[in-house]
PDB file of C-alpha atoms in Angstrom:
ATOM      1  CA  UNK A   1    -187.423 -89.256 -54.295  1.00 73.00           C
ATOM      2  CA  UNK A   2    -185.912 -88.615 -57.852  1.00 70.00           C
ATOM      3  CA  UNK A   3    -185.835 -84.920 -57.167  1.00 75.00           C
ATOM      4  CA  UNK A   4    -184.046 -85.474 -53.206  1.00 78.00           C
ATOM      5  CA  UNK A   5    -181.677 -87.686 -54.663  1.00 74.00           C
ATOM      6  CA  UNK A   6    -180.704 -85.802 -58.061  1.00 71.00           C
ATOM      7  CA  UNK A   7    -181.706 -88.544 -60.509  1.00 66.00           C
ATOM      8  CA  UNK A   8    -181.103 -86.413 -63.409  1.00 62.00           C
ATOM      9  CA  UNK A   9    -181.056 -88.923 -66.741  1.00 60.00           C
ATOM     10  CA  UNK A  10    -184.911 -89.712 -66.059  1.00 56.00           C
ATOM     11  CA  UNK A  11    -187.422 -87.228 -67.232  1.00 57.00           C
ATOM     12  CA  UNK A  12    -189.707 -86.540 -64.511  1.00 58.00           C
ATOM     13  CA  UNK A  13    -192.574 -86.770 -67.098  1.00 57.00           C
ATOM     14  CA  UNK A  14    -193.727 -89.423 -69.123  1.00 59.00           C
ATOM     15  CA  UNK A  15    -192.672 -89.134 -73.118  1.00 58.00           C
ATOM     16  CA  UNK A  16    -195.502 -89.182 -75.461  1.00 62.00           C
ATOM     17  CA  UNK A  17    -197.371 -92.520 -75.428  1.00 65.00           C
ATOM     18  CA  UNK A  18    -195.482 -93.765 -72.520  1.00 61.00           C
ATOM     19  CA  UNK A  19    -197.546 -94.891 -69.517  1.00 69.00           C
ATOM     20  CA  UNK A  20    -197.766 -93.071 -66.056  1.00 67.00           C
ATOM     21  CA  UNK A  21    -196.880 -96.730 -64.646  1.00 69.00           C
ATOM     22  CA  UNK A  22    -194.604 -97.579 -66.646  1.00 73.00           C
ATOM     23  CA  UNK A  23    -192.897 -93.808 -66.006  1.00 71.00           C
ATOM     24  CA  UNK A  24    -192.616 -94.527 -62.606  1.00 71.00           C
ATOM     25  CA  UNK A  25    -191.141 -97.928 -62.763  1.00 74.00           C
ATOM     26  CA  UNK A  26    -187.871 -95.914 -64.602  1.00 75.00           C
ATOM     27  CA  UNK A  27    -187.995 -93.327 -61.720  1.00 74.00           C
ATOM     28  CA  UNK A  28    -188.001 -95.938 -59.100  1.00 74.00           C
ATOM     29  CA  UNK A  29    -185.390 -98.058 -60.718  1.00 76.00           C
ATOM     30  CA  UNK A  30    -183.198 -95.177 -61.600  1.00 77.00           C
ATOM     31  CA  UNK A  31    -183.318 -93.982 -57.631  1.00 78.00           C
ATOM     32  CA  UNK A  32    -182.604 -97.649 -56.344  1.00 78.00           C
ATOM     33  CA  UNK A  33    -179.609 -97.680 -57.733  1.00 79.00           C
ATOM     34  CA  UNK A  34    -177.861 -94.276 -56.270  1.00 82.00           C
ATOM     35  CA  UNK A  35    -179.371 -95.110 -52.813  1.00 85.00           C
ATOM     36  CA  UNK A  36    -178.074 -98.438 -52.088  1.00 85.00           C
ATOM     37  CA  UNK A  37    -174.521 -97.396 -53.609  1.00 85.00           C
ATOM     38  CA  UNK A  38    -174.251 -94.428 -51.052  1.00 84.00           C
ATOM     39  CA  UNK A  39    -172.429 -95.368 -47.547  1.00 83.00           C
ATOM     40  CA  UNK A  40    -174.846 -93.530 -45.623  1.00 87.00           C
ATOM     41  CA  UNK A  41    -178.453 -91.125 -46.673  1.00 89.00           C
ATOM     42  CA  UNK A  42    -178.809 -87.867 -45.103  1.00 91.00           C
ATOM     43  CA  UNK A  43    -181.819 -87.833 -42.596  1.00 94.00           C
ATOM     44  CA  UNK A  44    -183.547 -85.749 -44.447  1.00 93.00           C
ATOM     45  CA  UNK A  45    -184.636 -88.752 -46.772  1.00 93.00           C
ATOM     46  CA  UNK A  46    -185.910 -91.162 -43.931  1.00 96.00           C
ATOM     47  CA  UNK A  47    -189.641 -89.925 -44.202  1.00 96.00           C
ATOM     48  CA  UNK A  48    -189.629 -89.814 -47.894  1.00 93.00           C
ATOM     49  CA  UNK A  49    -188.121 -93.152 -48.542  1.00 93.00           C
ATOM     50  CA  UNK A  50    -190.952 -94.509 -45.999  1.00 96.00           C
ATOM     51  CA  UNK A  51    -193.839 -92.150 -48.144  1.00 95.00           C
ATOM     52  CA  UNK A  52    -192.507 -93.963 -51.214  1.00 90.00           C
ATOM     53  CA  UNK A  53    -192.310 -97.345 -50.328  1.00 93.00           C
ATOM     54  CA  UNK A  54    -195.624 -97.094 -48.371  1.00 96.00           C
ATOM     55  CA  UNK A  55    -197.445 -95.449 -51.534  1.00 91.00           C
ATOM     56  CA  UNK A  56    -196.198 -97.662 -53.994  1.00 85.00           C
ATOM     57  CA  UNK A  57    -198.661 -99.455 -55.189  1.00 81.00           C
ATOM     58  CA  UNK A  58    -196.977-102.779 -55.752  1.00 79.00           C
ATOM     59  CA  UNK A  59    -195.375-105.253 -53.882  1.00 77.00           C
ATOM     60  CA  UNK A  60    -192.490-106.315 -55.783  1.00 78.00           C
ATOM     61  CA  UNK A  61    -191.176-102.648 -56.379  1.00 81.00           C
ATOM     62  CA  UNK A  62    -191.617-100.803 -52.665  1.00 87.00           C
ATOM     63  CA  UNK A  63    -188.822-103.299 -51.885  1.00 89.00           C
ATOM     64  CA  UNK A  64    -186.531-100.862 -54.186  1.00 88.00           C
ATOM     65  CA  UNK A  65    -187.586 -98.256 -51.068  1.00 90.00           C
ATOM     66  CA  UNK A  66    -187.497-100.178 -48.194  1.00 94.00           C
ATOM     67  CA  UNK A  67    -184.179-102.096 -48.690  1.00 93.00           C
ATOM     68  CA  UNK A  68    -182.022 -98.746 -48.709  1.00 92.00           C
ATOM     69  CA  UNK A  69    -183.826 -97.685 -45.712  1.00 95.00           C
ATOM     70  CA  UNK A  70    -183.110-100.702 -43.751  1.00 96.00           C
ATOM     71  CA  UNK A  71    -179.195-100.748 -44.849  1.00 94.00           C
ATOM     72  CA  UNK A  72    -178.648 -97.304 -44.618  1.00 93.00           C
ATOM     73  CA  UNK A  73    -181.482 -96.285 -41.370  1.00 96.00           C
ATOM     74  CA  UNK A  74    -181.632 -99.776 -39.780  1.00 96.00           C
ATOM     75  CA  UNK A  75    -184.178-102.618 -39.594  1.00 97.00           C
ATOM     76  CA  UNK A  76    -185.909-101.274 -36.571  1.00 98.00           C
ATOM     77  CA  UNK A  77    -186.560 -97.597 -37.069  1.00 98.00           C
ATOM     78  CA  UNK A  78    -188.314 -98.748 -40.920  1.00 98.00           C
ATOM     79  CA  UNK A  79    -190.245-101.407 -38.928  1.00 98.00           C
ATOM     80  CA  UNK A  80    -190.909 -98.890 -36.267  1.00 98.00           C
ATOM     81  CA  UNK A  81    -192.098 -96.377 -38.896  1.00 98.00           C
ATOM     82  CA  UNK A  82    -194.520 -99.017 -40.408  1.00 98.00           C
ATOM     83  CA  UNK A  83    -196.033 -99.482 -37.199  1.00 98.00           C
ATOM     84  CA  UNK A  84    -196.716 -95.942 -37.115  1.00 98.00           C
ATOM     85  CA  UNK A  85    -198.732 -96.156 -40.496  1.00 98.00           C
ATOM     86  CA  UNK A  86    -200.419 -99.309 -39.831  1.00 98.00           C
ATOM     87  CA  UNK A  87    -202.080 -97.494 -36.158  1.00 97.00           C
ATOM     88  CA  UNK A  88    -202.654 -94.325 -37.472  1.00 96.00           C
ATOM     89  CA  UNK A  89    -202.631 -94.318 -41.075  1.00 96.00           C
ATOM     90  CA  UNK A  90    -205.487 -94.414 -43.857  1.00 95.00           C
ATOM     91  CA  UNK A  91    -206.531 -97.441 -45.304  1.00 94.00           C
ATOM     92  CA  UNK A  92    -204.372 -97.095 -48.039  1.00 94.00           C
ATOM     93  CA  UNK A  93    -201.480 -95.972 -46.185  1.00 96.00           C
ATOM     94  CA  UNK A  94    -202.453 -99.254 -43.809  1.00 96.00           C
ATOM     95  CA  UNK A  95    -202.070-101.238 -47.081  1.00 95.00           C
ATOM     96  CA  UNK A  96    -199.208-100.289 -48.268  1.00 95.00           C
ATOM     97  CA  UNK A  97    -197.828-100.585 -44.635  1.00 97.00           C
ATOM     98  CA  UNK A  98    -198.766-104.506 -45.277  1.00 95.00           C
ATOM     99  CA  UNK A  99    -196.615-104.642 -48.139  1.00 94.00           C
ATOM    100  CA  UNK A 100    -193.404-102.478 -46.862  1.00 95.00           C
ATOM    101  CA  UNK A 101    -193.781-104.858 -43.525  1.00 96.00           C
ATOM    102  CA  UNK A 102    -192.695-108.167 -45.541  1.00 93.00           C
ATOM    103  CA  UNK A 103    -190.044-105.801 -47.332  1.00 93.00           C
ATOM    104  CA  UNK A 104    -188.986-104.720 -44.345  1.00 96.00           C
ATOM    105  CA  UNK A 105    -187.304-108.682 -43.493  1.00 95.00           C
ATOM    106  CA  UNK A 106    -185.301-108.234 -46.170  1.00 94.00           C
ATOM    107  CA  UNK A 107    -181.661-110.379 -45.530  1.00 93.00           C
ATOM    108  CA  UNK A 108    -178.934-107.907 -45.065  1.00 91.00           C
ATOM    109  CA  UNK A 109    -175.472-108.743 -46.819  1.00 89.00           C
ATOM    110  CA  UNK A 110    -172.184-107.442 -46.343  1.00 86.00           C
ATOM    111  CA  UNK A 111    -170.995-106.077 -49.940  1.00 85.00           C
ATOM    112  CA  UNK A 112    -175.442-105.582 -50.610  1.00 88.00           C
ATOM    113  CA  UNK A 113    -174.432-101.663 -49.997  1.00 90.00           C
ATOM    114  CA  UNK A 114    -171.872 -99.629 -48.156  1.00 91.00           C
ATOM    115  CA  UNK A 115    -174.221 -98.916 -45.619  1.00 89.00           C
ATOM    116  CA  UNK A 116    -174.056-101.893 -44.200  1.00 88.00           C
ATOM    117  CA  UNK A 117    -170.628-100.908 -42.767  1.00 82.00           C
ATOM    118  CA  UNK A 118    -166.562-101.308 -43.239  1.00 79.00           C
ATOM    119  CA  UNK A 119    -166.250-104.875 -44.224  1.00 80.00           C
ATOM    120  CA  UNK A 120    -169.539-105.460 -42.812  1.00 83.00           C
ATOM    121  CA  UNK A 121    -169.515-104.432 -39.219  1.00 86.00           C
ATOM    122  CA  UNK A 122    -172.491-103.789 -38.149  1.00 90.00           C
ATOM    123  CA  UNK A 123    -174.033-102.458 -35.111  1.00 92.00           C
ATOM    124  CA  UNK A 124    -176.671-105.119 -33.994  1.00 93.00           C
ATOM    125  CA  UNK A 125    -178.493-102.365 -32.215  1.00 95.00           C
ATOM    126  CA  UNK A 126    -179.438-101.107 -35.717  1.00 96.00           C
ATOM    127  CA  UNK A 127    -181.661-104.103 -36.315  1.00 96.00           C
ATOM    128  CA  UNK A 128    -182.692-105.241 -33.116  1.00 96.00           C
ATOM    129  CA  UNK A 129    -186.751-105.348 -33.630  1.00 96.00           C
ATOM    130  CA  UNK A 130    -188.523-108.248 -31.820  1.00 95.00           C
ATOM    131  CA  UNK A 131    -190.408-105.689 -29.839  1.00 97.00           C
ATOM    132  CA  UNK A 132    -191.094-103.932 -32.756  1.00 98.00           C
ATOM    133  CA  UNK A 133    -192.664-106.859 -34.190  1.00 97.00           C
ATOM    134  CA  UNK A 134    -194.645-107.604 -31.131  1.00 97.00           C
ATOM    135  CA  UNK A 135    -195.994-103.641 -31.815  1.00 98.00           C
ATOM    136  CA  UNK A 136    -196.880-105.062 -35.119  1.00 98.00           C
ATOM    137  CA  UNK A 137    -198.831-108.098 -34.077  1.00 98.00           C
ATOM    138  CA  UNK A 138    -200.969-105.540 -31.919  1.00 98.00           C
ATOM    139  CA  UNK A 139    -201.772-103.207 -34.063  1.00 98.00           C
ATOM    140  CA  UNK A 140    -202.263-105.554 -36.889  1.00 98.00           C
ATOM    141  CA  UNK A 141    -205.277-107.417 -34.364  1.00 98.00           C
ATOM    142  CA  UNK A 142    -206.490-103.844 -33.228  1.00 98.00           C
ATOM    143  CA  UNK A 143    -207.278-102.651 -37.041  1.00 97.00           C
ATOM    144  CA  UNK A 144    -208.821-106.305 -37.583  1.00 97.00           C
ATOM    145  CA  UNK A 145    -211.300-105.287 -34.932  1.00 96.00           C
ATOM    146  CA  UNK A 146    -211.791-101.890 -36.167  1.00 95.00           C
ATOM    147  CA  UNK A 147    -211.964-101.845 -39.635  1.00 94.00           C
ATOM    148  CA  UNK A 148    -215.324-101.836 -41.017  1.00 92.00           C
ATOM    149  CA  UNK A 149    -213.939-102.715 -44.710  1.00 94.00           C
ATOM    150  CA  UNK A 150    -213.225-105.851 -45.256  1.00 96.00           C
ATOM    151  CA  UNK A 151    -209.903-105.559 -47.198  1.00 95.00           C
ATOM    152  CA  UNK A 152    -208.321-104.232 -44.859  1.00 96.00           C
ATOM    153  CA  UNK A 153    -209.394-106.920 -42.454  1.00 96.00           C
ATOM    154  CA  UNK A 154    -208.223-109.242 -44.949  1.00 95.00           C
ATOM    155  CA  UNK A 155    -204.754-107.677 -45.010  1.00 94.00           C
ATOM    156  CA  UNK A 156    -204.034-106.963 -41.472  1.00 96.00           C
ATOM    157  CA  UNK A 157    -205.497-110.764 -40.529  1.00 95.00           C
ATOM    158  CA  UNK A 158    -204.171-113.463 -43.286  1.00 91.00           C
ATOM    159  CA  UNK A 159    -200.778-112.481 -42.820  1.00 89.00           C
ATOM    160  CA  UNK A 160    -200.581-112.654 -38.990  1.00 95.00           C
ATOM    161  CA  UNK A 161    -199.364-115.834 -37.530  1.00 94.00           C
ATOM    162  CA  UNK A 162    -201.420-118.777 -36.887  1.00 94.00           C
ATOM    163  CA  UNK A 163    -199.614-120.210 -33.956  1.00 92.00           C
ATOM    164  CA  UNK A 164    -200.417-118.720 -30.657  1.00 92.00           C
ATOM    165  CA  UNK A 165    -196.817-119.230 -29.302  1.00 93.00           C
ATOM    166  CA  UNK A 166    -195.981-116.581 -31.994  1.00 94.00           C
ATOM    167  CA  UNK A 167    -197.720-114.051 -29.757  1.00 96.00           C
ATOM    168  CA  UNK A 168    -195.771-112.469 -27.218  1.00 96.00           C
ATOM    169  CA  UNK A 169    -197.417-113.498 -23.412  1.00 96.00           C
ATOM    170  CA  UNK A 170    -199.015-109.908 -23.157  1.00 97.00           C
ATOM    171  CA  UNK A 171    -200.639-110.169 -26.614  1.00 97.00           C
ATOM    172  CA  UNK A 172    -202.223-114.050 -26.266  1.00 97.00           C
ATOM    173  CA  UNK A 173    -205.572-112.465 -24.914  1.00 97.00           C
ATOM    174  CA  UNK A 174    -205.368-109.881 -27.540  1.00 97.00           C
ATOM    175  CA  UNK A 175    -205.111-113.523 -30.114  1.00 97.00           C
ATOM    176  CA  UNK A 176    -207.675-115.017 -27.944  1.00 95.00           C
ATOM    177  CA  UNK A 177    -210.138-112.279 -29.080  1.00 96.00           C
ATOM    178  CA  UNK A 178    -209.052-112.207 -32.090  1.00 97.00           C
ATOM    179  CA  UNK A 179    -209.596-115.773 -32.551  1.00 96.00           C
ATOM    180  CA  UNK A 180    -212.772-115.848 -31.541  1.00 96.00           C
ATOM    181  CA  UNK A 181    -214.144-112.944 -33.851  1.00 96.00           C
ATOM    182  CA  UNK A 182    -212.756-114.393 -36.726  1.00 96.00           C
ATOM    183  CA  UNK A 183    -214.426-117.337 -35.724  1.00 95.00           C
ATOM    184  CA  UNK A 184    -217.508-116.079 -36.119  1.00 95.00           C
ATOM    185  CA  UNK A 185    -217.437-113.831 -38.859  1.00 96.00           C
ATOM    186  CA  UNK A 186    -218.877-114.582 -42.042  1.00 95.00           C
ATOM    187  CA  UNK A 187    -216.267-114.289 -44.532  1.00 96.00           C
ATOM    188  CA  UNK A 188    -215.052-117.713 -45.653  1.00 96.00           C
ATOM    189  CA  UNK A 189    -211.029-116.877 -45.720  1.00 95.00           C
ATOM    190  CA  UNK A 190    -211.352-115.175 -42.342  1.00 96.00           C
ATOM    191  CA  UNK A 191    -212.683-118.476 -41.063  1.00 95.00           C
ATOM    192  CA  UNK A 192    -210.121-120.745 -42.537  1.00 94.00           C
ATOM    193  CA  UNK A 193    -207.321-118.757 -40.692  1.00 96.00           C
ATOM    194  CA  UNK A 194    -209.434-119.286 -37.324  1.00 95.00           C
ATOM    195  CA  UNK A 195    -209.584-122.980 -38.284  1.00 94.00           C
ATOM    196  CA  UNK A 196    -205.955-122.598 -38.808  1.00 92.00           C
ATOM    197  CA  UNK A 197    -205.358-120.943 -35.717  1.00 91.00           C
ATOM    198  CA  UNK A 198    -207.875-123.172 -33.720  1.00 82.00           C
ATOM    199  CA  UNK A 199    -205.696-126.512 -34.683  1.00 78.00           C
ATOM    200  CA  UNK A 200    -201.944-124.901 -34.020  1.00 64.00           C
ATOM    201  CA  UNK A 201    -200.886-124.598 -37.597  1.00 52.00           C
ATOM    202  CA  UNK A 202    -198.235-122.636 -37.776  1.00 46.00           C
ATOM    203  CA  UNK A 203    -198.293-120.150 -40.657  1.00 48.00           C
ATOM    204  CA  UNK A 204    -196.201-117.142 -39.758  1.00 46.00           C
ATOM    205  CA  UNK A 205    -195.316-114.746 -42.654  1.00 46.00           C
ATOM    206  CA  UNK A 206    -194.330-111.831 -40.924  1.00 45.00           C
ATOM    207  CA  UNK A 207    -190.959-113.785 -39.782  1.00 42.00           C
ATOM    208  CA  UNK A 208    -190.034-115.586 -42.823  1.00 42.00           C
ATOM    209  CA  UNK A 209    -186.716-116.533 -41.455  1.00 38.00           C
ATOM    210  CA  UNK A 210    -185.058-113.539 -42.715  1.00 38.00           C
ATOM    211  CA  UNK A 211    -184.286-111.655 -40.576  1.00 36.00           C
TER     212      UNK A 211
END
């Protein structure tokens, strides 16, 4: 990403004694900056900017990816391309899909970044993702039932919501199933979101209210 977008006052290697992570928190910072101050990103950095965010390893910083994309790309084609990683990506890819997908709710604010528009017109189009989210809730159940490590099934499951009315009416057999696996599966936190589940709490974290 430093290299597409012509970060040039960052070395692209470490100085002595400096750490790789540490290194990579400058490059990240110093490509934020440039991307959310530009009125629009060729498309040509859609792909990368999803890599990046997907591949970076923590939480807190593949935000610095993700919130360009959504200003500049909109909030449904970066949910859409999540999707894509969660049903057909590794596990790590899968992981780091986890992590972009609450990144990806990020609030958009007029005066945030020029992309957002000329004094903040936006077209709603742009953002529109409820059955984007819906493609989410599937896939997330349909790796729970595949994965065979139990990580993943950790990340896909914990963060789905709890409350069956949070399912879309083609996807509440899909929950049902679900349910009932985690119901019976040995792990103790996979249980307590059944329980969860089984009494109506709702818990859903994919939402946030912030969109």
């Amino acid at each position: 990403m430093a290299r597409l977008v012509g970060v040039e006052d960052v070395p692209e290697a470490p100085v002595p004694d400096e750490p790789n992570a540490r290194h990579a928190r400058r490059l990240a910072l110093a490509v934020r900056k440039p991307l959310l101050e530009r009125a629009s990103l060729p498309e040509e950095l859609f792909a990368p900017l999803m890599a990046a965010a997907v591949y970076d390893p923590d939480p807190s910083f593949c935000l610095w990816f993700v919130e360009p994309a959504v200003y500049a790309f909109g909030r449904r084609r970066v949910m859409a391309a999540l999707v894509d990683y969660l049903r057909s990506g590794t596990d790590a890819e899968r992981a780091g899909a986890v992590r972009a997908w609450y990144c990806a709710h990020v609030p958009l604010r007029a005066g945030r970044s020029p992309a957002y528009g000329p004094g903040g017109v936006r077209d709603p189009a742009l953002d529109e993702a409820q059955d984007i989210r819906g493609a989410w809730l599937e896939a997330s159940m349909r790796v729970f039932a595949e994965a065979t490590d139990l990580r993943m099934r950790h990340r896909v499951l914990l963060d789905l919501p709890t409350s069956r009315a949070a399912y879309p009416p083609h996807l509440h057999q899909l929950f049902a199933s679900t349910l009932a696996t985690a119901q019976a599966h040995p792990d103790q936190h996979i249980r307590r979101w059944a329980a969860s589940a089984e009494h109506g709490v709702v818990q859903d974290r994919s939402s946030d209210g912030r969109a």
